[in-house]
PDB file of C-alpha atoms in Angstrom:
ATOM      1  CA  UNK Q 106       0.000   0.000   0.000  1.00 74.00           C
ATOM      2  CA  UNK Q 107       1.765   3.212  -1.279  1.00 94.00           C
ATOM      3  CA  UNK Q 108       0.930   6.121   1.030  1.00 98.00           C
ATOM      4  CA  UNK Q 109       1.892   9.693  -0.743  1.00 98.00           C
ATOM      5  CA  UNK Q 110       2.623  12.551   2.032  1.00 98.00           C
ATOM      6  CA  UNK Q 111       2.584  15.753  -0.523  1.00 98.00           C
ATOM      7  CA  UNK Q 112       5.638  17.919   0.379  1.00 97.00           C
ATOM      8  CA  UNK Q 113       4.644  21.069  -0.819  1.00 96.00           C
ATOM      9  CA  UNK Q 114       7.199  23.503   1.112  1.00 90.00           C
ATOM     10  CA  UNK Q 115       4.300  23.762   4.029  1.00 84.00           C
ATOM     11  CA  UNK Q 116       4.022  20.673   6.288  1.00 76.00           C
ATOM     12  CA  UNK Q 117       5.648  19.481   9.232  1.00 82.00           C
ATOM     13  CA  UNK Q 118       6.731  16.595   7.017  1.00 92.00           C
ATOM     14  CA  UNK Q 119       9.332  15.004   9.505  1.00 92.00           C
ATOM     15  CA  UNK Q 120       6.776  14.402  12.638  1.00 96.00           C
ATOM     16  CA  UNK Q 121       4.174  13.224  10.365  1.00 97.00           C
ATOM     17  CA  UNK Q 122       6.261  10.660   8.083  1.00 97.00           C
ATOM     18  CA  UNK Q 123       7.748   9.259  11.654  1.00 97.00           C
ATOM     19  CA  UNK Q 124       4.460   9.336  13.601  1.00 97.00           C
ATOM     20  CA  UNK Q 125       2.893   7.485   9.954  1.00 98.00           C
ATOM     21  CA  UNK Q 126       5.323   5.268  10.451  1.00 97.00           C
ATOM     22  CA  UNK Q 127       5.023   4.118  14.067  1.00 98.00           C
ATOM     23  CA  UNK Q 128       1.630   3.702  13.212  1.00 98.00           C
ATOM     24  CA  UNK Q 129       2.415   1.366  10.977  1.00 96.00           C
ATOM     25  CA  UNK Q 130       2.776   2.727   7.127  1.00 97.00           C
ATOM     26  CA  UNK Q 131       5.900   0.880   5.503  1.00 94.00           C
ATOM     27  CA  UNK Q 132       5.221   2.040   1.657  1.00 96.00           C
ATOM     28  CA  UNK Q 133       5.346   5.785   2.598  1.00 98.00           C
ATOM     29  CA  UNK Q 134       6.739   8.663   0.160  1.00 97.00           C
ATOM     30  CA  UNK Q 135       7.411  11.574   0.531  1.00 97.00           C
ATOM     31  CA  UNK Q 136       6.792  13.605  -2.623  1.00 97.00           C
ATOM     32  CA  UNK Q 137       6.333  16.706  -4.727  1.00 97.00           C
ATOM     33  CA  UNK Q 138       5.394  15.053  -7.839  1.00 97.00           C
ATOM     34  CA  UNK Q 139       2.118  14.719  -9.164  1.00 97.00           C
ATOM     35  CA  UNK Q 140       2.755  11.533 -11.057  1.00 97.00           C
ATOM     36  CA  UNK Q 141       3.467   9.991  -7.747  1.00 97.00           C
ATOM     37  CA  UNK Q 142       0.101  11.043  -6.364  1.00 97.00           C
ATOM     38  CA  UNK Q 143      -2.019  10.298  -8.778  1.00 97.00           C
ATOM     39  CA  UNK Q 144      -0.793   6.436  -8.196  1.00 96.00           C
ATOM     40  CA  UNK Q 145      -0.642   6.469  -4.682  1.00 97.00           C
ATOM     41  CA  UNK Q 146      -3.127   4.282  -2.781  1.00 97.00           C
ATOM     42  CA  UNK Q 147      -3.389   6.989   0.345  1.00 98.00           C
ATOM     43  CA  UNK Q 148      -2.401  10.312   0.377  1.00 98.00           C
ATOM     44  CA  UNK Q 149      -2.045  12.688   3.307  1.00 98.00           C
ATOM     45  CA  UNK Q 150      -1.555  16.570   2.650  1.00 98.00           C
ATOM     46  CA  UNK Q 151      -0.390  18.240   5.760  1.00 96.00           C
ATOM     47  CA  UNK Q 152      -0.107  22.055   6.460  1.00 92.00           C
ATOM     48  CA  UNK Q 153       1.357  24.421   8.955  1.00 91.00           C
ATOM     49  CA  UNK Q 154       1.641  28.395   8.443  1.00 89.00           C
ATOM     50  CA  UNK Q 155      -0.645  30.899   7.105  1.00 92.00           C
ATOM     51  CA  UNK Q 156      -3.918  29.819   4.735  1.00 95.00           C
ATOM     52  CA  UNK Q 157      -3.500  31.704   1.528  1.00 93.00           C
ATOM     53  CA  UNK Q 158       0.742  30.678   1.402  1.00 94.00           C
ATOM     54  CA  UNK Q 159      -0.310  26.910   1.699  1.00 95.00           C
ATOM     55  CA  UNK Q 160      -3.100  27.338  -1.128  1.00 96.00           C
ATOM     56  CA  UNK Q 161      -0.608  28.865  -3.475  1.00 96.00           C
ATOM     57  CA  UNK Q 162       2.062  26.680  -2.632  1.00 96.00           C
ATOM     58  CA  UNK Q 163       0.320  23.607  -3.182  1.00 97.00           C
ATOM     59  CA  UNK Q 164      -1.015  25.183  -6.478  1.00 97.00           C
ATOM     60  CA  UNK Q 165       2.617  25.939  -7.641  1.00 97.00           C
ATOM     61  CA  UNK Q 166       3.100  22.290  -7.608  1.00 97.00           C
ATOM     62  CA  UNK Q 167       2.938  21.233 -10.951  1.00 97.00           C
ATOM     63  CA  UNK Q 168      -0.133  19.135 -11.631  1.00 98.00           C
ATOM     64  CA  UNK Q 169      -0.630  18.318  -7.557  1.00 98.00           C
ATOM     65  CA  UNK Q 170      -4.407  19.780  -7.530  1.00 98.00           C
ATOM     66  CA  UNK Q 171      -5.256  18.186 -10.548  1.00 98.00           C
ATOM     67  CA  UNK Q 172      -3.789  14.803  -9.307  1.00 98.00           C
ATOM     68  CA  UNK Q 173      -5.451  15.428  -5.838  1.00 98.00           C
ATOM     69  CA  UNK Q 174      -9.205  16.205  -7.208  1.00 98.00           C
ATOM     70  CA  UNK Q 175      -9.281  13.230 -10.261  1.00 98.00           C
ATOM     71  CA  UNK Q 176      -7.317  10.933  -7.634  1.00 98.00           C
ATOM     72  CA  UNK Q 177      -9.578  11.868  -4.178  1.00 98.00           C
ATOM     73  CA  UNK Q 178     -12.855  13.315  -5.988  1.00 97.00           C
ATOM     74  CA  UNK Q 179     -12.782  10.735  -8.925  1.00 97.00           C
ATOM     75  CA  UNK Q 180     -11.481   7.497  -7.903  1.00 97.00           C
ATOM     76  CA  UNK Q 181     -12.101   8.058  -4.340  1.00 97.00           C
ATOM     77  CA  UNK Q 182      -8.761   7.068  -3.012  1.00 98.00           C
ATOM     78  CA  UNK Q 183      -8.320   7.905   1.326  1.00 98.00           C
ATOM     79  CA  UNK Q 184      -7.405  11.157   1.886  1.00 98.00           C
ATOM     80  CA  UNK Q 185      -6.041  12.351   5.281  1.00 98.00           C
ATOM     81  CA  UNK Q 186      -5.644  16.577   5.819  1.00 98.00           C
ATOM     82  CA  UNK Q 187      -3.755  17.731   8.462  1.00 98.00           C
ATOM     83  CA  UNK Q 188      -4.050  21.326  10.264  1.00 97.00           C
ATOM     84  CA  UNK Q 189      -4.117  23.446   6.996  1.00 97.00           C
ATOM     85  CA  UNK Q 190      -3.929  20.706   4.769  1.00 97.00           C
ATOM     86  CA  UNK Q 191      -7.574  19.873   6.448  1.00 98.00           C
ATOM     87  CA  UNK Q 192      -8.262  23.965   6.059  1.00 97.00           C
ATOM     88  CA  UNK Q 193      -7.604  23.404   2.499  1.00 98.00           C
ATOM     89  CA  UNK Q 194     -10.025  21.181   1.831  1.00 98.00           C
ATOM     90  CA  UNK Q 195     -12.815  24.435   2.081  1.00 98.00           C
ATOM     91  CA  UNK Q 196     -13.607  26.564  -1.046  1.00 97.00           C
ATOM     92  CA  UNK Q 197     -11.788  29.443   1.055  1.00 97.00           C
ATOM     93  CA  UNK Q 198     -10.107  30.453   3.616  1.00 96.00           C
ATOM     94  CA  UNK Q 199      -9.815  34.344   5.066  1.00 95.00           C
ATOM     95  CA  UNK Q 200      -6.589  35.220   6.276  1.00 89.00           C
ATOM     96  CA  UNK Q 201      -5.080  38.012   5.409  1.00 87.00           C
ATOM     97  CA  UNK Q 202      -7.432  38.245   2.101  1.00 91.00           C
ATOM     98  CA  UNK Q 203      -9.745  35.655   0.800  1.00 95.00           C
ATOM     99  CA  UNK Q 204      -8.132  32.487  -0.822  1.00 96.00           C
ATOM    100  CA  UNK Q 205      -9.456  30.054  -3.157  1.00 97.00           C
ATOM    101  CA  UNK Q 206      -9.111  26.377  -1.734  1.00 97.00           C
ATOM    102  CA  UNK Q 207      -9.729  23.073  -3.072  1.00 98.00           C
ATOM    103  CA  UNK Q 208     -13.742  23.139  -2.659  1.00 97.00           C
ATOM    104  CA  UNK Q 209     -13.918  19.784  -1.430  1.00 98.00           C
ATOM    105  CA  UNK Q 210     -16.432  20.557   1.417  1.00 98.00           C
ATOM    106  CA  UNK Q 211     -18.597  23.815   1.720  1.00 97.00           C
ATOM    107  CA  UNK Q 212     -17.455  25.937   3.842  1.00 97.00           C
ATOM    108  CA  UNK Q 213     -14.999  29.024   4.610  1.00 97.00           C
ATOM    109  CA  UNK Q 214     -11.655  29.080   7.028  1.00 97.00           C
ATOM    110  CA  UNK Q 215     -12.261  32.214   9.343  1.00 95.00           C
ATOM    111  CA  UNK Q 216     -10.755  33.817  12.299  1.00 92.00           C
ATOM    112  CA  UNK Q 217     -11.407  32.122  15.682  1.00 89.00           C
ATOM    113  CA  UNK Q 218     -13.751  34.470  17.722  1.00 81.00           C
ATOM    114  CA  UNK Q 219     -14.078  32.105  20.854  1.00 67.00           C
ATOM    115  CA  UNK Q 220     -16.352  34.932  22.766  1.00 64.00           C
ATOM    116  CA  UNK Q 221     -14.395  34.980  26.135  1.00 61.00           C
ATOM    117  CA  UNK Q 222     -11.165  36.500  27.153  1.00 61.00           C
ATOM    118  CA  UNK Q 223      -9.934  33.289  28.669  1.00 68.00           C
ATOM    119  CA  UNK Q 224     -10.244  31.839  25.645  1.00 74.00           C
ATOM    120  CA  UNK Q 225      -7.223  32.843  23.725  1.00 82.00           C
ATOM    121  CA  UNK Q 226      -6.288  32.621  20.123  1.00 82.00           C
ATOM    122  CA  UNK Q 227      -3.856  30.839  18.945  1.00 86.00           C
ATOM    123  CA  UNK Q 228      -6.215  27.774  20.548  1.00 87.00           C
ATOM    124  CA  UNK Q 229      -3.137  25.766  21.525  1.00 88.00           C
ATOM    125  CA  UNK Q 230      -2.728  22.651  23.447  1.00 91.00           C
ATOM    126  CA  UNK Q 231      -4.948  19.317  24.631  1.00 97.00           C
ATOM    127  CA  UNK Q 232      -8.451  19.532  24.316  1.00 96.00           C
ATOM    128  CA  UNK Q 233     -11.052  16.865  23.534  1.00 97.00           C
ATOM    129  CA  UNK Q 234     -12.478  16.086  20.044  1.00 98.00           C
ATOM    130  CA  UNK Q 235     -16.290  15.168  20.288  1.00 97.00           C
ATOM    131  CA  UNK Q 236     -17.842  13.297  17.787  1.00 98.00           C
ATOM    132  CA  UNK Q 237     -20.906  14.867  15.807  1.00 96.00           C
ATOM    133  CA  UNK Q 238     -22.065  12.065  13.504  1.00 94.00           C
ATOM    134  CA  UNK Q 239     -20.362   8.329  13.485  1.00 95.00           C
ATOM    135  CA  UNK Q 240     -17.632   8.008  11.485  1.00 97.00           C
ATOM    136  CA  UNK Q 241     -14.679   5.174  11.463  1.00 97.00           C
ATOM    137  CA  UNK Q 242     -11.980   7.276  12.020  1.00 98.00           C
ATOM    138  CA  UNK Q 243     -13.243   9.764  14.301  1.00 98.00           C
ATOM    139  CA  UNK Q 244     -13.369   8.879  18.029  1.00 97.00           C
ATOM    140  CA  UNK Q 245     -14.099  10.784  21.269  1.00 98.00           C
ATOM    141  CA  UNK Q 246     -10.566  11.959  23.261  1.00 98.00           C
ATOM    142  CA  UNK Q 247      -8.097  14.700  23.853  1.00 98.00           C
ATOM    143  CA  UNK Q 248      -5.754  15.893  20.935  1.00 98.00           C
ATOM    144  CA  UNK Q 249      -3.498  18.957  20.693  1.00 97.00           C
ATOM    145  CA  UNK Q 250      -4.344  21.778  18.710  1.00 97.00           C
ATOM    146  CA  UNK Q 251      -2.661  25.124  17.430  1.00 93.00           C
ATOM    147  CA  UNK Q 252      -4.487  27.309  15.197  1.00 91.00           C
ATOM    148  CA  UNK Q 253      -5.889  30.948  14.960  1.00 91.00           C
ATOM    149  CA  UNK Q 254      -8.574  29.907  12.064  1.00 94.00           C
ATOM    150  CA  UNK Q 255     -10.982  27.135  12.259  1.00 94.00           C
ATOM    151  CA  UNK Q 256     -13.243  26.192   9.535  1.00 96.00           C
ATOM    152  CA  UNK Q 257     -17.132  26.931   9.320  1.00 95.00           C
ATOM    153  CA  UNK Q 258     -19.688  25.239   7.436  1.00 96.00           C
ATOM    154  CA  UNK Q 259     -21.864  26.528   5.055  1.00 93.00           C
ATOM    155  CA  UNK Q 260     -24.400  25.060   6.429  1.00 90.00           C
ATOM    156  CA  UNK Q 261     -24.822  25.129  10.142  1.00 86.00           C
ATOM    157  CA  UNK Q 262     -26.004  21.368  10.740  1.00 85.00           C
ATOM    158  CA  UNK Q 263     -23.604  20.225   7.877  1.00 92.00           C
ATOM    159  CA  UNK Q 264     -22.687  16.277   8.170  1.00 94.00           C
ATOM    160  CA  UNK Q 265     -19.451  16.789   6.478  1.00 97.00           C
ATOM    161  CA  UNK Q 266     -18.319  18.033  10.255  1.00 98.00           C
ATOM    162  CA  UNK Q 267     -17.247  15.041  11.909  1.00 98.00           C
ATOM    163  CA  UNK Q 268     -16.211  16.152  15.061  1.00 98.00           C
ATOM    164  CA  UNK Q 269     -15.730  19.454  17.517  1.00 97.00           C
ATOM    165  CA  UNK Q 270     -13.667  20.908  20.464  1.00 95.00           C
ATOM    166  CA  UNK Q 271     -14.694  23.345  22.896  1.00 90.00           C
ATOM    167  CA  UNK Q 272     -12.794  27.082  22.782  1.00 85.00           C
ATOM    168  CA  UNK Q 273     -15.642  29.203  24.532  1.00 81.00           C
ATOM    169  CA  UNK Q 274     -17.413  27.869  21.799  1.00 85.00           C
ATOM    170  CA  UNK Q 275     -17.496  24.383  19.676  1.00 90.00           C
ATOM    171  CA  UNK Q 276     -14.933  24.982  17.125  1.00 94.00           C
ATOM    172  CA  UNK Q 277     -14.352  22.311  14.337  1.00 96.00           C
ATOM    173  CA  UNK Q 278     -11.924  19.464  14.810  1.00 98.00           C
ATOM    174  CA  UNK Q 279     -12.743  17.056  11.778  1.00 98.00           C
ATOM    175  CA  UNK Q 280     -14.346  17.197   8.649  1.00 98.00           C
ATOM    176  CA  UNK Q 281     -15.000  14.902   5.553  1.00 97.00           C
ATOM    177  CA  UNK Q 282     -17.463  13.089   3.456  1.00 95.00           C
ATOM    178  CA  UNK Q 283     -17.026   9.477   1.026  1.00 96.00           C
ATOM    179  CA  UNK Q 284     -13.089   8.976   1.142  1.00 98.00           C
ATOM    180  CA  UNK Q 285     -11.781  12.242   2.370  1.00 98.00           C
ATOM    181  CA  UNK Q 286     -11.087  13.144   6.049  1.00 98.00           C
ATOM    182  CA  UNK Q 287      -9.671  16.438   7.636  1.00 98.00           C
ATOM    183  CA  UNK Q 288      -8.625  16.735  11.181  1.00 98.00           C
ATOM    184  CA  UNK Q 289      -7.762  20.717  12.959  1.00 98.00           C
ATOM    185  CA  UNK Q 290      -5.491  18.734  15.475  1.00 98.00           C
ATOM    186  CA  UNK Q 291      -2.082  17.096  14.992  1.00 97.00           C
ATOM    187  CA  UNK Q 292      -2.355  13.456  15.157  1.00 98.00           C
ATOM    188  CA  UNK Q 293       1.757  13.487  15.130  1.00 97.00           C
ATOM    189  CA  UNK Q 294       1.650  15.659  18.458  1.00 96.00           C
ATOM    190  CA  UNK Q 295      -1.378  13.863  20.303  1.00 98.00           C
ATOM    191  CA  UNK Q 296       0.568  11.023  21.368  1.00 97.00           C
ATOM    192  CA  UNK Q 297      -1.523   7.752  21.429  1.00 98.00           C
ATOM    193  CA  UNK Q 298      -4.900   8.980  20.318  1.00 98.00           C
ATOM    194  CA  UNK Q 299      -3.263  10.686  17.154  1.00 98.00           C
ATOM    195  CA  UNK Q 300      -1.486   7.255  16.568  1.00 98.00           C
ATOM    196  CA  UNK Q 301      -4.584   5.166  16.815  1.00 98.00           C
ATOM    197  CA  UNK Q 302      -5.964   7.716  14.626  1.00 98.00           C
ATOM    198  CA  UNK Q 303      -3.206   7.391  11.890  1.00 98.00           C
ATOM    199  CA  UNK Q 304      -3.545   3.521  12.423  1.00 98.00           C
ATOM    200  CA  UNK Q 305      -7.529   3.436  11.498  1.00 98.00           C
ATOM    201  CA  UNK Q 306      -6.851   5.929   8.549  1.00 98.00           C
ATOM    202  CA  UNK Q 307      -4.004   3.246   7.111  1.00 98.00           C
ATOM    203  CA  UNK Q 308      -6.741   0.366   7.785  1.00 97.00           C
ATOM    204  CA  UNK Q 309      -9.329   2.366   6.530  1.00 97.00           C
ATOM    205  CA  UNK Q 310     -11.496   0.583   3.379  1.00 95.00           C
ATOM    206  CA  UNK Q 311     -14.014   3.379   2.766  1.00 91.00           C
TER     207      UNK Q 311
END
């Protein structure tokens, strides 16, 4: 099973390919080419830094959205999205301007506005991920966040949001629908829930 993790000058690559591999992914790659995608059995695009500089560096890749949308929309391989790389997954995200993203799920990436002072923003550290509708991958427990923008739905009640936290407010922590999956948390910094997490997404037949 070849897993692809997209290096696209924006991920914590390193964590993630070690914590992948702990869980248990020996076929992983680490890759920038499109070609390599679009025949990988999994993919995983991770994301750390600023919305609209992770949208336009994965779109200076050459051919990586179109591999990503006729590989995940298409054929329906598994699709994992990590911090940003789950942000990404929304038609757009506002920070600092409005960026297009990959319009996967409906919805926008906006500012957190958690409501109470003691709620701060970045939302950093351990809080616990809370199920909205069943899904295979997503289970209740504590993961560890860091993030200033959280994605909303375009519709309130949506079912493509899999799972919240609580900042003040409930803030999304996972989104997908069919074969694609987004989480707000690091799985590679949430010790053994993030593992088991990364385990079920590598024995995941959706």
């Amino acid at each position: 099973m070849t897993l692809a993790l997209i290096d696209y000058g924006a991920g914590n690559l390193h964590s993630v390919e070690n914590a992948l591999r702990t869980a248990g992914c020996v076929d992983l790659v680490v890759t920038s080419d499109a070609d390599v995608v679009a025949k990988a059995e999994r993919i995983v695009l991770p994301g750390v830094g600023a919305y609209g500089a992770c949208a336009a560096a994965l779109r200076a890749v050459p051919g990586m959205v179109e591999a990503l949308n006729r590989r995940v929309l298409d054929e329906g391989t598994p699709f994992l999205g990590i911090c940003v790389g789950m942000q990404l997954m929304a038609e757009a995200g506002e920070e600092m301007g409005t960026h297009a993203g990959l319009g996967w799920v409906s919805g926008r990436v906006r500012r957190l506005e958690p409501g109470t002072m003691e709620a701060k923003v970045p939302h950093m550290g351990w809080n616990d991920v809370v199920p909205s509708v069943a899904h295979p991958l997503i289970e209740p427990g504590e993961a560890y966040f860091l993030h200033s923008f959280a994605f909303e739905p375009s519709d309130p009640g949506s079912a493509d949001v899999l799972a919240t936290t609580d900042h003040a407010r409930p803030v999304t922590a996972a989104i997908g629908r069919d074969t694609m999956i987004g989480v707000q948390f690091h799985p590679e910094k949430s010790q053994r829930y993030g593992l088991a997490l990364l385990e079920r997404f590598l024995e995941w037949r959706p």
